[in-house]
Every structure is written in structure tokens, then in C-alpha cells.
Amino acid sequence: MNVLELTNKVRMEAEDVKRIGLPLDAFPQKLQDIIFEVARIEQFDLEYLTMSMLSAAAIAIGNSCHIRIRGSWKSCPALYVILIGRPGQGKTPPLDYAFRPLQEHDFLQVSKFIEENKRYAELNAGNKGNATDTDKPVLVQTILSDLTQEAMMRIHNDNQRGIVILVDEIMGFFNSIYRYNDSPLLTQLLTAYSGKPLKVSRCNNPVPIIIPHPCINIIGTTQTQRIGELFTKENVSSGLIDRILFLHPKNRDIPKMEENPDAGMQGNDRAESVYRKWKAIIDKLLALEPDHDEKGVIIPKVLDMSEDTYRCFAKWKNTLIEKANSFEDERLIDSRMMKADSNVARLALVFQLLGWACDEIHMQHIDVCSVQAAIRMYDYLELSYQSIKSHIQTDSMPPLKKAFLDLIHPDFTTADAIKAGAEIGICESTVKKDLAKMCEEQILQKTAHGVYKKLL
């Protein structure tokens, strides 16, 4: 164990990282050091900062590299992420920090475009209106905040590497999608997540925009009391909810501000030094150059899993399949669980390339450690999802149903449920119907004939 590893281990114990469940030890040592330093200097929440950095890294990688999951099934590292917390909990500052290198990259692209456009205009003026052989400059942008479907497609067409929809209050974005019943933006986002080509026709142009390899990321924040707006029947049935990674930190205290003004002043130089380290990692990922075919279409580099890595991934996936196969009633199968492999594979790709960007591992293929890190990170995020789902369901639950659930033990039988129902005036037939319904709502899980388990 080197000095940095030892230092990070001590920090984890001091910050009680094990209690919150964040698998920070699975991250590259260099990045762990940056995360601890930034959290200390800027007084950021560790969980928000870590997830924001993972998302930023995924965007920096974009379509430069894909992971082969199985056979012809390949995936870009695009992630859909929502950071959830109470007002003032500090969701936005770490998100802004993590994305600062990408914002600066976009600013440079704007400056470059202005200069190139100026030269292009001068060339055209010199030719007195005759066409030149020089291609018209294109503004390449990565970060989008307010957009329509056509604008998203146009910007992604100009930046085949990938884009991110970055919205501080994400519910405003999703609600705007549903403002018009015929809005195809949600359909395009679901199609993009699956890796299928996107196509949109334009009113003033007979040639449609086609994105062969979509890579669209989403990240934003919302308050705990608003997240329930997203869990509509349509979003659940369409599979949108299954694709989103939710972060609801275990540590929900609003951080206190440092009262010593000298401490704030003295931290400026150190803060910039640490930021430069983070920026160097993102810049190294942005420098990954994919190939292009003769038509200019991007050709991502594909990273395969090593034999040991594939066995590790398949073994994990098979445990989920076995769990699904144990249910005779297909309505009881958790659709989110069956889609977990896609997010785990994407996280594994991000972990592998973060390790490479930190000069700690290679980027020839996906290692076992990257898949193991991805599984741990996904499991940690699933606890957040369960926490949020429990909050939403409990918050909207009728008082009688709440009272019924309070009376039964975590594991119970049909007879126990009938007895609990009788105590609050619910008849036996209604109890049995409610048990089946609550299993469909994933409030309960039927573990055997006449045996149930509370999921909330």
C-alpha cells in the first residue's frame, strides 16, 4: 500500500464513508484524493460530488469508446442521472464543479467557431459571392440546457461524440416534454438510450437528420418533494424510470458554512490546484480521438471484456435472471432489475477509462476490477432508488393502507395479513385483493405460497 492509498483509507474512516455506503474505494486512487480534497475545501457533499464526476467523465468519453456487452451488443457510456435532496442541501454546487471543465471546453469551441466563421466570411467576401472549397464552420457544443427535439438532434449531429442535457431543476425539463401530447422528445431519449439510430425530418429541409450512434446523457437535480412528479404511469410503463440512476444521499444534513474567513481565503490556491487535477482527467478523456468512416460518421473504439471480466459480469447477471425465473407470475418480475446490466456495463466502461486517465490502469479492455466497481456503484444507487420509491409510495398512500402496513411484520403470511386487516376493519376478501395489488405496486413481494415480504 503506497502513501496515497493509505491517506485515502484514513480519510474514508474519518469521513465515515462506510456508513453511507458509497463505494469510493473502488475509484482510482488519484480521483479519490481529488474528491476528498474538493469536498473538504468547497464543503461539498461527497455523494453528490462523486456522482457528478462520474457523469462528467461519461460525457467526456462519449462516443470515443464503447463497451461490448455480448456479441454485437455494444453500448456508449451515456447515463441518465438525477440528484435528489431537500432545498439547500447543496446539490447544484458539486454538479457545477464537476462540469466546469466541460463548460470551459464549450467556451473554447465557441471562440474557435467565431474565429473560423470570421475567416470563412472573409474568404467568401474575397471571392465576391462565389462558393469556396472551404467547409462552412460548425459550432460543436456538448452541454445543453433548454432545447427542443429538433435543436437536440441538430446539435448532436454537429457533435457526434455526444451531448448532455444538464438542467438544475430536472422536473422542469421533464414537465416541458409533456406540455404537448405529441412531443416525440421522450421517445427519442428512450431510443437513444437503447443505442438505436435517431432520425428526424425537418420542415425546411428534405434531408432528415440521422444520428447513427446516439450518445445523449442527462443529469439534473430536484427536490425530494418533487421527484414523485416523475413517477407517472407513462414513465414507469415506458421504461424511463428503469433507465435513470437516482442519488438520494444517506447524509441529508445541510452543510454548515466555514465561519473563519481566513480559512476561505487560504483555500483559494489549493482549490485551483486541485481543480487543475480534475480538469486534466477530463481533458485527457476529451482528447480520445475516435475514427470516422468515409462519410464522416464516427466509429467508436470498442473495448471488450477480458475472459475473467465477462465471467464476473455474466455470473452477476445470472443471479438476476434466476431471481426473475423464480416468479411464476410475470407481473411480479422487477423490470428495473432486468435492465440493470446496461447501466452496469456503462459504469464499468467509465471506471476503466477513469483509471486510465489517472494513469493507474490500461484501456485495452475492461478489467474485472472495473466491472466489480460498477456493480458496487449500481447497488449503492439502487438503495437510493428504493429510498425514493418508498418515500413516494408512502407519501401518496391512503391512511388505511398505511395503518395496515404498520400492523404487519417485515415478513408475514396471508393469515397474518387477514388478522391485521380485521383489526382495522378490512374484510378477508379485500385483504387478499390488496395483497395481490401491493405486489404489483412493488410494495410487497410474494416470496412463497402465502408468504410475503414488505419492500417499504
Short mmCIF file of C-alpha atoms in Angstrom, two decimals:
data_model
loop_
_atom_site.label_atom_id
_atom_site.label_comp_id
_atom_site.label_asym_id
_atom_site.label_seq_id
_atom_site.Cartn_x
_atom_site.Cartn_y
_atom_site.Cartn_z
CA MET A 1 0.00 0.00 0.00
CA ASN A 2 1.51 3.33 -1.09
CA VAL A 3 1.20 6.68 0.69
CA LEU A 4 -1.80 7.85 -1.37
CA GLU A 5 -3.73 4.62 -0.75
CA LEU A 6 -3.01 4.85 2.97
CA THR A 7 -4.06 8.52 3.05
CA ASN A 8 -7.32 7.76 1.24
CA LYS A 9 -8.04 4.88 3.60
CA VAL A 10 -7.60 7.16 6.63
CA ARG A 11 -9.85 9.78 5.02
CA MET A 12 -12.57 7.20 4.43
CA GLU A 13 -12.57 6.25 8.08
CA ALA A 14 -12.58 9.91 9.13
CA GLU A 15 -15.48 10.76 6.80
CA ASP A 16 -17.35 7.58 7.80
CA VAL A 17 -17.75 6.64 4.13
CA LYS A 18 -18.59 3.05 5.05
CA ARG A 19 -21.73 4.22 6.88
CA ILE A 20 -23.16 6.00 3.84
CA GLY A 21 -22.35 3.02 1.63
CA LEU A 22 -20.59 4.98 -1.13
CA PRO A 23 -18.03 2.60 -2.76
CA LEU A 24 -15.41 5.34 -3.02
CA ASP A 25 -12.59 2.82 -2.54
CA ALA A 26 -13.50 1.37 -5.96
CA PHE A 27 -12.48 4.63 -7.66
CA PRO A 28 -8.93 5.34 -8.90
CA GLN A 29 -6.70 6.46 -6.03
CA LYS A 30 -5.89 9.75 -7.75
CA LEU A 31 -9.58 10.55 -8.15
CA GLN A 32 -10.32 9.58 -4.54
CA ASP A 33 -7.71 12.12 -3.48
CA ILE A 34 -9.33 14.82 -5.64
CA ILE A 35 -12.83 14.02 -4.34
CA PHE A 36 -11.75 14.22 -0.69
CA GLU A 37 -9.83 17.46 -1.28
CA VAL A 38 -12.66 19.14 -3.20
CA ALA A 39 -15.27 18.06 -0.64
CA ARG A 40 -13.12 19.48 2.18
CA ILE A 41 -12.18 22.77 0.51
CA GLU A 42 -15.54 23.52 -1.10
CA GLN A 43 -17.61 21.87 1.66
CA PHE A 44 -19.42 19.69 -0.86
CA ASP A 45 -21.42 16.56 -0.14
CA LEU A 46 -19.26 13.54 -1.02
CA GLU A 47 -22.11 11.63 -2.62
CA TYR A 48 -23.31 14.44 -4.89
CA LEU A 49 -19.74 15.26 -5.92
CA THR A 50 -18.80 11.66 -6.71
CA MET A 51 -21.88 11.02 -8.86
CA SER A 52 -21.48 14.35 -10.66
CA MET A 53 -17.88 13.48 -11.52
CA LEU A 54 -18.90 10.03 -12.80
CA SER A 55 -21.47 11.67 -15.05
CA ALA A 56 -19.00 14.28 -16.32
CA ALA A 57 -16.47 11.53 -17.11
CA ALA A 58 -19.11 9.56 -19.04
CA ILE A 59 -19.83 12.63 -21.15
CA ALA A 60 -16.14 13.34 -21.77
CA ILE A 61 -15.72 9.76 -23.04
CA GLY A 62 -18.84 9.91 -25.19
CA ASN A 63 -18.70 8.02 -28.47
CA SER A 64 -14.91 7.81 -28.40
CA CYS A 65 -15.23 4.39 -26.73
CA HIS A 66 -17.96 1.78 -26.39
CA ILE A 67 -18.12 -1.41 -24.34
CA ARG A 68 -19.05 -4.75 -25.88
CA ILE A 69 -21.55 -6.38 -23.55
CA ARG A 70 -22.23 -9.52 -25.55
CA GLY A 71 -21.81 -10.43 -29.22
CA SER A 72 -22.99 -7.48 -31.31
CA TRP A 73 -24.47 -5.71 -28.28
CA LYS A 74 -22.31 -2.66 -27.66
CA SER A 75 -23.00 0.46 -25.65
CA CYS A 76 -21.76 4.00 -25.22
CA PRO A 77 -21.31 5.27 -21.63
CA ALA A 78 -24.38 7.55 -21.60
CA LEU A 79 -26.06 7.84 -18.18
CA TYR A 80 -29.38 9.34 -17.06
CA VAL A 81 -28.84 10.74 -13.54
CA ILE A 82 -30.98 12.67 -11.05
CA LEU A 83 -29.57 14.13 -7.80
CA ILE A 84 -32.30 14.39 -5.16
CA GLY A 85 -32.36 16.25 -1.86
CA ARG A 86 -34.05 18.82 0.33
CA PRO A 87 -33.86 22.57 -0.50
CA GLY A 88 -30.43 23.98 0.35
CA GLN A 89 -28.81 20.56 0.70
CA GLY A 90 -26.09 21.51 -1.76
CA LYS A 91 -26.98 19.59 -4.92
CA THR A 92 -26.03 22.20 -7.53
CA PRO A 93 -22.53 23.39 -6.45
CA PRO A 94 -20.81 19.97 -6.80
CA LEU A 95 -22.62 19.42 -10.10
CA ASP A 96 -21.36 22.77 -11.41
CA TYR A 97 -17.84 21.97 -10.20
CA ALA A 98 -17.73 18.57 -11.89
CA PHE A 99 -18.94 20.06 -15.19
CA ARG A 100 -16.71 23.14 -15.13
CA PRO A 101 -14.05 21.55 -17.43
CA LEU A 102 -16.78 20.66 -19.94
CA GLN A 103 -18.24 24.18 -19.73
CA GLU A 104 -14.78 25.61 -20.38
CA HIS A 105 -14.36 23.22 -23.31
CA ASP A 106 -17.64 24.51 -24.78
CA PHE A 107 -16.50 28.13 -24.30
CA LEU A 108 -13.32 27.36 -26.25
CA GLN A 109 -15.41 25.80 -29.01
CA VAL A 110 -17.48 28.99 -29.24
CA SER A 111 -14.32 31.13 -29.54
CA LYS A 112 -12.97 28.75 -32.19
CA PHE A 113 -16.25 28.93 -34.12
CA ILE A 114 -16.28 32.75 -34.06
CA GLU A 115 -12.73 32.89 -35.47
CA GLU A 116 -13.40 30.26 -38.14
CA ASN A 117 -16.67 31.92 -39.12
CA LYS A 118 -14.89 35.24 -39.47
CA ARG A 119 -12.26 33.71 -41.78
CA TYR A 120 -14.98 31.94 -43.77
CA ALA A 121 -16.85 35.23 -44.25
CA GLU A 122 -13.64 36.95 -45.38
CA LEU A 123 -12.96 34.18 -47.93
CA ASN A 124 -16.47 34.48 -49.32
CA ALA A 125 -16.18 38.26 -49.50
CA GLY A 126 -12.87 37.90 -51.39
CA ASN A 127 -14.49 35.58 -53.92
CA LYS A 128 -17.29 38.11 -54.49
CA GLY A 129 -20.07 35.68 -53.70
CA ASN A 130 -18.59 32.65 -55.48
CA ALA A 131 -18.58 29.43 -53.48
CA THR A 132 -15.31 28.44 -51.82
CA ASP A 133 -13.89 24.95 -51.27
CA THR A 134 -13.74 25.64 -47.54
CA ASP A 135 -16.45 23.96 -45.45
CA LYS A 136 -18.72 26.27 -43.52
CA PRO A 137 -17.72 26.26 -39.82
CA VAL A 138 -19.88 24.28 -37.42
CA LEU A 139 -20.34 25.13 -33.74
CA VAL A 140 -19.64 22.00 -31.69
CA GLN A 141 -21.31 22.07 -28.28
CA THR A 142 -21.62 19.41 -25.57
CA ILE A 143 -23.80 20.92 -22.83
CA LEU A 144 -27.46 21.73 -23.49
CA SER A 145 -29.92 23.20 -21.01
CA ASP A 146 -33.03 24.33 -22.86
CA LEU A 147 -33.92 22.56 -26.08
CA THR A 148 -36.47 21.23 -28.49
CA GLN A 149 -36.29 17.85 -30.19
CA GLU A 150 -35.03 19.33 -33.47
CA ALA A 151 -32.45 21.51 -31.67
CA MET A 152 -31.16 18.47 -29.76
CA MET A 153 -30.84 16.47 -32.98
CA ARG A 154 -29.11 19.31 -34.83
CA ILE A 155 -26.59 19.88 -32.04
CA HIS A 156 -25.94 16.14 -31.69
CA ASN A 157 -25.48 15.90 -35.46
CA ASP A 158 -22.81 18.60 -35.22
CA ASN A 159 -21.23 16.84 -32.24
CA GLN A 160 -21.29 13.11 -32.96
CA ARG A 161 -19.14 12.47 -29.90
CA GLY A 162 -22.12 13.09 -27.65
CA ILE A 163 -24.13 15.67 -25.74
CA VAL A 164 -25.55 16.15 -22.25
CA ILE A 165 -28.83 17.66 -21.15
CA LEU A 166 -27.76 19.46 -17.96
CA VAL A 167 -30.65 21.01 -16.04
CA ASP A 168 -30.51 22.34 -12.49
CA GLU A 169 -34.20 21.63 -11.79
CA ILE A 170 -34.75 18.50 -13.87
CA MET A 171 -38.50 18.30 -13.24
CA GLY A 172 -38.98 21.49 -15.25
CA PHE A 173 -37.32 19.75 -18.20
CA PHE A 174 -39.44 16.61 -17.95
CA ASN A 175 -42.65 18.59 -17.44
CA SER A 176 -41.87 20.60 -20.58
CA ILE A 177 -41.66 17.34 -22.52
CA TYR A 178 -45.26 16.54 -21.57
CA ARG A 179 -46.55 20.02 -22.34
CA TYR A 180 -47.57 18.80 -25.77
CA ASN A 181 -49.15 15.37 -26.11
CA ASP A 182 -47.47 14.69 -29.44
CA SER A 183 -43.94 15.61 -28.27
CA PRO A 184 -41.54 12.95 -29.59
CA LEU A 185 -38.61 14.03 -27.41
CA LEU A 186 -39.17 11.36 -24.76
CA THR A 187 -39.37 8.68 -27.45
CA GLN A 188 -36.09 9.95 -28.91
CA LEU A 189 -34.42 9.82 -25.49
CA LEU A 190 -35.54 6.22 -24.94
CA THR A 191 -34.37 5.28 -28.44
CA ALA A 192 -31.03 6.98 -27.86
CA TYR A 193 -30.52 5.13 -24.57
CA SER A 194 -31.01 1.81 -26.36
CA GLY A 195 -28.30 2.78 -28.87
CA LYS A 196 -30.60 2.68 -31.90
CA PRO A 197 -30.13 5.31 -34.66
CA LEU A 198 -32.14 8.52 -34.37
CA LYS A 199 -33.89 10.15 -37.31
CA VAL A 200 -35.92 13.34 -37.50
CA SER A 201 -37.41 15.10 -40.52
CA ARG A 202 -37.07 18.86 -40.83
CA CYS A 203 -39.73 21.27 -42.07
CA ASN A 204 -37.48 23.34 -44.33
CA ASN A 205 -35.11 20.61 -45.49
CA PRO A 206 -35.93 17.41 -47.42
CA VAL A 207 -32.87 15.70 -45.92
CA PRO A 208 -33.57 14.28 -42.44
CA ILE A 209 -31.08 14.41 -39.58
CA ILE A 210 -29.78 10.91 -38.83
CA ILE A 211 -27.63 10.06 -35.79
CA PRO A 212 -26.22 6.52 -36.31
CA HIS A 213 -24.60 6.35 -32.85
CA PRO A 214 -26.59 8.49 -30.39
CA CYS A 215 -24.88 9.32 -27.10
CA ILE A 216 -27.17 11.53 -25.05
CA ASN A 217 -26.58 11.98 -21.32
CA ILE A 218 -28.99 13.55 -18.85
CA ILE A 219 -28.19 14.93 -15.42
CA GLY A 220 -30.02 17.32 -13.15
CA THR A 221 -31.25 17.97 -9.64
CA THR A 222 -34.62 18.07 -7.95
CA GLN A 223 -36.12 18.39 -4.50
CA THR A 224 -37.31 15.29 -2.67
CA GLN A 225 -40.89 16.57 -2.61
CA ARG A 226 -40.95 16.96 -6.41
CA ILE A 227 -39.47 13.65 -7.57
CA GLY A 228 -42.88 11.99 -7.32
CA GLU A 229 -43.96 14.03 -10.37
CA LEU A 230 -41.66 11.86 -12.49
CA PHE A 231 -43.15 8.54 -11.38
CA THR A 232 -46.19 8.68 -13.64
CA LYS A 233 -47.80 5.57 -15.07
CA GLU A 234 -46.49 6.52 -18.53
CA ASN A 235 -42.89 6.95 -17.35
CA VAL A 236 -42.96 3.66 -15.48
CA SER A 237 -44.54 1.69 -18.34
CA SER A 238 -42.27 3.26 -21.00
CA GLY A 239 -39.18 2.14 -19.10
CA LEU A 240 -37.87 5.67 -18.50
CA ILE A 241 -37.73 5.18 -14.71
CA ASP A 242 -35.82 1.90 -15.14
CA ARG A 243 -33.06 3.71 -17.05
CA ILE A 244 -32.48 6.54 -14.56
CA LEU A 245 -29.87 6.40 -11.79
CA PHE A 246 -31.22 8.19 -8.72
CA LEU A 247 -29.00 9.56 -5.97
CA HIS A 248 -30.66 10.35 -2.64
CA PRO A 249 -27.76 10.69 -0.16
CA LYS A 250 -27.84 8.97 3.19
CA ASN A 251 -26.30 12.07 4.72
CA ARG A 252 -29.15 14.58 4.31
CA ASP A 253 -27.89 17.31 6.62
CA ILE A 254 -27.50 20.76 5.06
CA PRO A 255 -23.74 21.50 5.29
CA LYS A 256 -22.70 24.38 7.54
CA MET A 257 -20.56 27.20 6.18
CA GLU A 258 -17.00 27.73 7.43
CA GLU A 259 -17.15 30.68 9.87
CA ASN A 260 -13.43 31.51 9.74
CA PRO A 261 -12.88 33.96 6.80
CA ASP A 262 -9.13 33.24 6.79
CA ALA A 263 -9.79 29.56 6.06
CA GLY A 264 -11.78 30.56 2.98
CA MET A 265 -9.04 32.88 1.68
CA GLN A 266 -6.22 30.41 2.31
CA GLY A 267 -8.06 27.69 0.41
CA ASN A 268 -8.15 29.57 -2.90
CA ASP A 269 -4.74 28.48 -4.16
CA ARG A 270 -5.27 24.91 -3.04
CA ALA A 271 -8.72 24.88 -4.64
CA GLU A 272 -7.32 25.91 -8.03
CA SER A 273 -4.53 23.36 -7.76
CA VAL A 274 -7.00 20.54 -7.09
CA TYR A 275 -9.32 21.76 -9.84
CA ARG A 276 -6.47 21.61 -12.37
CA LYS A 277 -6.02 17.94 -11.47
CA TRP A 278 -9.69 17.24 -12.13
CA LYS A 279 -9.60 19.24 -15.36
CA ALA A 280 -6.55 17.25 -16.52
CA ILE A 281 -8.53 14.00 -16.15
CA ILE A 282 -11.48 15.32 -18.15
CA ASP A 283 -9.18 16.84 -20.78
CA LYS A 284 -7.40 13.51 -21.21
CA LEU A 285 -10.75 11.79 -21.80
CA LEU A 286 -11.82 14.52 -24.22
CA ALA A 287 -8.57 14.00 -26.13
CA LEU A 288 -9.54 10.42 -27.01
CA GLU A 289 -9.98 10.54 -30.78
CA PRO A 290 -12.41 8.11 -32.42
CA ASP A 291 -12.13 7.11 -36.08
CA HIS A 292 -14.56 8.22 -38.81
CA ASP A 293 -15.68 6.44 -41.97
CA GLU A 294 -15.53 7.87 -45.49
CA LYS A 295 -18.85 9.67 -44.91
CA GLY A 296 -17.59 11.29 -41.72
CA VAL A 297 -19.64 9.07 -39.40
CA ILE A 298 -17.95 8.41 -36.07
CA ILE A 299 -16.57 4.90 -35.41
CA PRO A 300 -16.16 4.34 -31.66
CA LYS A 301 -13.30 2.22 -30.33
CA VAL A 302 -14.87 -0.90 -28.80
CA LEU A 303 -13.46 -2.28 -25.54
CA ASP A 304 -14.15 -5.96 -24.91
CA MET A 305 -14.31 -7.57 -21.50
CA SER A 306 -11.47 -9.94 -20.68
CA GLU A 307 -12.48 -13.59 -20.19
CA ASP A 308 -12.41 -13.26 -16.39
CA THR A 309 -14.35 -9.99 -16.61
CA TYR A 310 -17.06 -11.50 -18.80
CA ARG A 311 -17.43 -14.43 -16.39
CA CYS A 312 -17.78 -11.97 -13.49
CA PHE A 313 -20.37 -9.92 -15.38
CA ALA A 314 -22.32 -13.00 -16.54
CA LYS A 315 -22.35 -14.51 -13.04
CA TRP A 316 -23.79 -11.29 -11.62
CA LYS A 317 -26.39 -11.05 -14.41
CA ASN A 318 -27.38 -14.70 -13.96
CA THR A 319 -28.26 -14.09 -10.31
CA LEU A 320 -30.80 -11.52 -11.51
CA ILE A 321 -32.12 -13.91 -14.16
CA GLU A 322 -32.51 -16.69 -11.58
CA LYS A 323 -34.44 -14.32 -9.35
CA ALA A 324 -36.74 -13.37 -12.24
CA ASN A 325 -37.24 -17.02 -13.20
CA SER A 326 -38.35 -17.83 -9.66
CA PHE A 327 -41.59 -15.89 -10.23
CA GLU A 328 -44.40 -17.77 -11.93
CA ASP A 329 -46.42 -14.56 -12.29
CA GLU A 330 -44.52 -12.36 -14.76
CA ARG A 331 -46.19 -9.26 -13.31
CA LEU A 332 -44.03 -9.71 -10.21
CA ILE A 333 -40.76 -9.53 -12.18
CA ASP A 334 -38.91 -6.28 -11.50
CA SER A 335 -38.38 -4.68 -14.92
CA ARG A 336 -35.74 -2.34 -13.47
CA MET A 337 -33.70 -5.32 -12.26
CA MET A 338 -33.76 -6.84 -15.76
CA LYS A 339 -32.37 -3.62 -17.29
CA ALA A 340 -29.58 -3.26 -14.73
CA ASP A 341 -26.95 -4.84 -16.99
CA SER A 342 -26.97 -1.88 -19.36
CA ASN A 343 -26.16 0.67 -16.65
CA VAL A 344 -23.60 -1.62 -15.01
CA ALA A 345 -21.79 -2.09 -18.34
CA ARG A 346 -21.74 1.66 -18.93
CA LEU A 347 -20.41 2.32 -15.45
CA ALA A 348 -17.72 -0.33 -16.00
CA LEU A 349 -16.57 1.49 -19.15
CA VAL A 350 -16.40 4.78 -17.24
CA PHE A 351 -14.44 3.20 -14.36
CA GLN A 352 -11.97 1.61 -16.79
CA LEU A 353 -11.28 4.85 -18.63
CA LEU A 354 -11.14 6.90 -15.43
CA GLY A 355 -8.45 4.51 -14.21
CA TRP A 356 -6.59 5.00 -17.48
CA ALA A 357 -6.95 8.80 -17.29
CA CYS A 358 -5.49 8.64 -13.76
CA ASP A 359 -2.52 6.59 -15.10
CA GLU A 360 -3.44 3.62 -12.92
CA ILE A 361 -4.67 1.04 -15.48
CA HIS A 362 -4.75 0.45 -19.25
CA MET A 363 -7.55 0.94 -21.77
CA GLN A 364 -7.02 -2.16 -23.91
CA HIS A 365 -10.05 -3.97 -22.49
CA ILE A 366 -12.41 -3.93 -19.50
CA ASP A 367 -10.84 -5.38 -16.33
CA VAL A 368 -12.59 -7.35 -13.59
CA CYS A 369 -11.99 -4.51 -11.13
CA SER A 370 -13.98 -2.11 -13.33
CA VAL A 371 -16.99 -4.44 -13.52
CA GLN A 372 -16.82 -5.08 -9.77
CA ALA A 373 -16.67 -1.31 -9.15
CA ALA A 374 -19.65 -0.80 -11.47
CA ILE A 375 -21.72 -3.46 -9.70
CA ARG A 376 -20.96 -1.92 -6.30
CA MET A 377 -21.82 1.56 -7.56
CA TYR A 378 -25.06 0.34 -9.11
CA ASP A 379 -26.05 -1.49 -5.91
CA TYR A 380 -25.36 1.68 -3.92
CA LEU A 381 -27.52 3.74 -6.30
CA GLU A 382 -30.29 1.13 -6.14
CA LEU A 383 -30.54 1.72 -2.39
CA SER A 384 -31.16 5.39 -3.25
CA TYR A 385 -33.84 4.35 -5.73
CA GLN A 386 -35.55 2.15 -3.15
CA SER A 387 -35.40 5.01 -0.64
CA ILE A 388 -37.03 7.40 -3.11
CA LYS A 389 -39.65 4.87 -4.20
CA SER A 390 -40.52 4.21 -0.56
CA HIS A 391 -40.84 7.96 0.07
CA ILE A 392 -43.13 8.43 -2.95
CA GLN A 393 -45.35 5.45 -2.22
CA THR A 394 -45.64 6.21 1.50
CA ASP A 395 -46.34 9.89 0.83
CA SER A 396 -49.20 9.11 -1.57
CA MET A 397 -50.57 6.10 0.32
CA PRO A 398 -54.13 6.22 1.76
CA PRO A 399 -54.19 6.31 5.60
CA LEU A 400 -55.91 2.90 5.86
CA LYS A 401 -53.23 1.20 3.76
CA LYS A 402 -50.50 2.87 5.87
CA ALA A 403 -52.19 1.59 9.02
CA PHE A 404 -52.38 -1.92 7.57
CA LEU A 405 -48.68 -1.96 6.65
CA ASP A 406 -47.76 -0.67 10.11
CA LEU A 407 -49.53 -3.65 11.69
CA ILE A 408 -47.74 -6.39 9.74
CA HIS A 409 -44.16 -7.57 10.28
CA PRO A 410 -41.46 -7.29 7.55
CA ASP A 411 -42.08 -10.98 6.71
CA PHE A 412 -45.63 -12.27 7.11
CA THR A 413 -48.21 -14.80 5.92
CA THR A 414 -51.67 -14.41 4.42
CA ALA A 415 -53.12 -15.37 7.81
CA ASP A 416 -51.11 -12.58 9.47
CA ALA A 417 -52.43 -10.10 6.91
CA ILE A 418 -56.05 -11.20 7.43
CA LYS A 419 -55.63 -10.77 11.18
CA ALA A 420 -54.10 -7.29 10.74
CA GLY A 421 -56.88 -6.30 8.35
CA ALA A 422 -59.56 -7.40 10.83
CA GLU A 423 -58.06 -5.07 13.47
CA ILE A 424 -58.75 -2.02 11.29
CA GLY A 425 -61.98 -3.20 9.69
CA ILE A 426 -60.78 -4.67 6.37
CA CYS A 427 -62.54 -7.90 5.38
CA GLU A 428 -60.67 -11.06 4.33
CA SER A 429 -61.54 -10.86 0.62
CA THR A 430 -60.36 -7.23 0.42
CA VAL A 431 -57.10 -8.11 2.19
CA LYS A 432 -56.38 -10.85 -0.37
CA LYS A 433 -57.10 -8.49 -3.28
CA ASP A 434 -54.93 -5.79 -1.70
CA LEU A 435 -52.03 -8.22 -1.23
CA ALA A 436 -52.02 -9.01 -4.96
CA LYS A 437 -52.28 -5.33 -5.84
CA MET A 438 -49.47 -4.32 -3.48
CA CYS A 439 -47.24 -6.97 -5.05
CA GLU A 440 -47.88 -5.38 -8.46
CA GLU A 441 -47.07 -1.96 -6.98
CA GLN A 442 -43.83 -3.44 -5.54
CA ILE A 443 -44.88 -2.51 -2.02
CA LEU A 444 -44.83 -6.22 -1.17
CA GLN A 445 -43.03 -9.23 -2.61
CA LYS A 446 -44.51 -12.73 -2.64
CA THR A 447 -41.63 -14.99 -1.58
CA ALA A 448 -43.58 -18.27 -1.46
CA HIS A 449 -47.16 -19.51 -1.50
CA GLY A 450 -48.97 -17.49 1.18
CA VAL A 451 -45.74 -15.79 2.33
CA TYR A 452 -44.90 -12.12 1.75
CA LYS A 453 -42.16 -9.59 2.41
CA LYS A 454 -42.51 -5.83 2.85
CA LEU A 455 -40.37 -3.81 0.40
CA LEU A 456 -41.01 -0.43 2.04
#
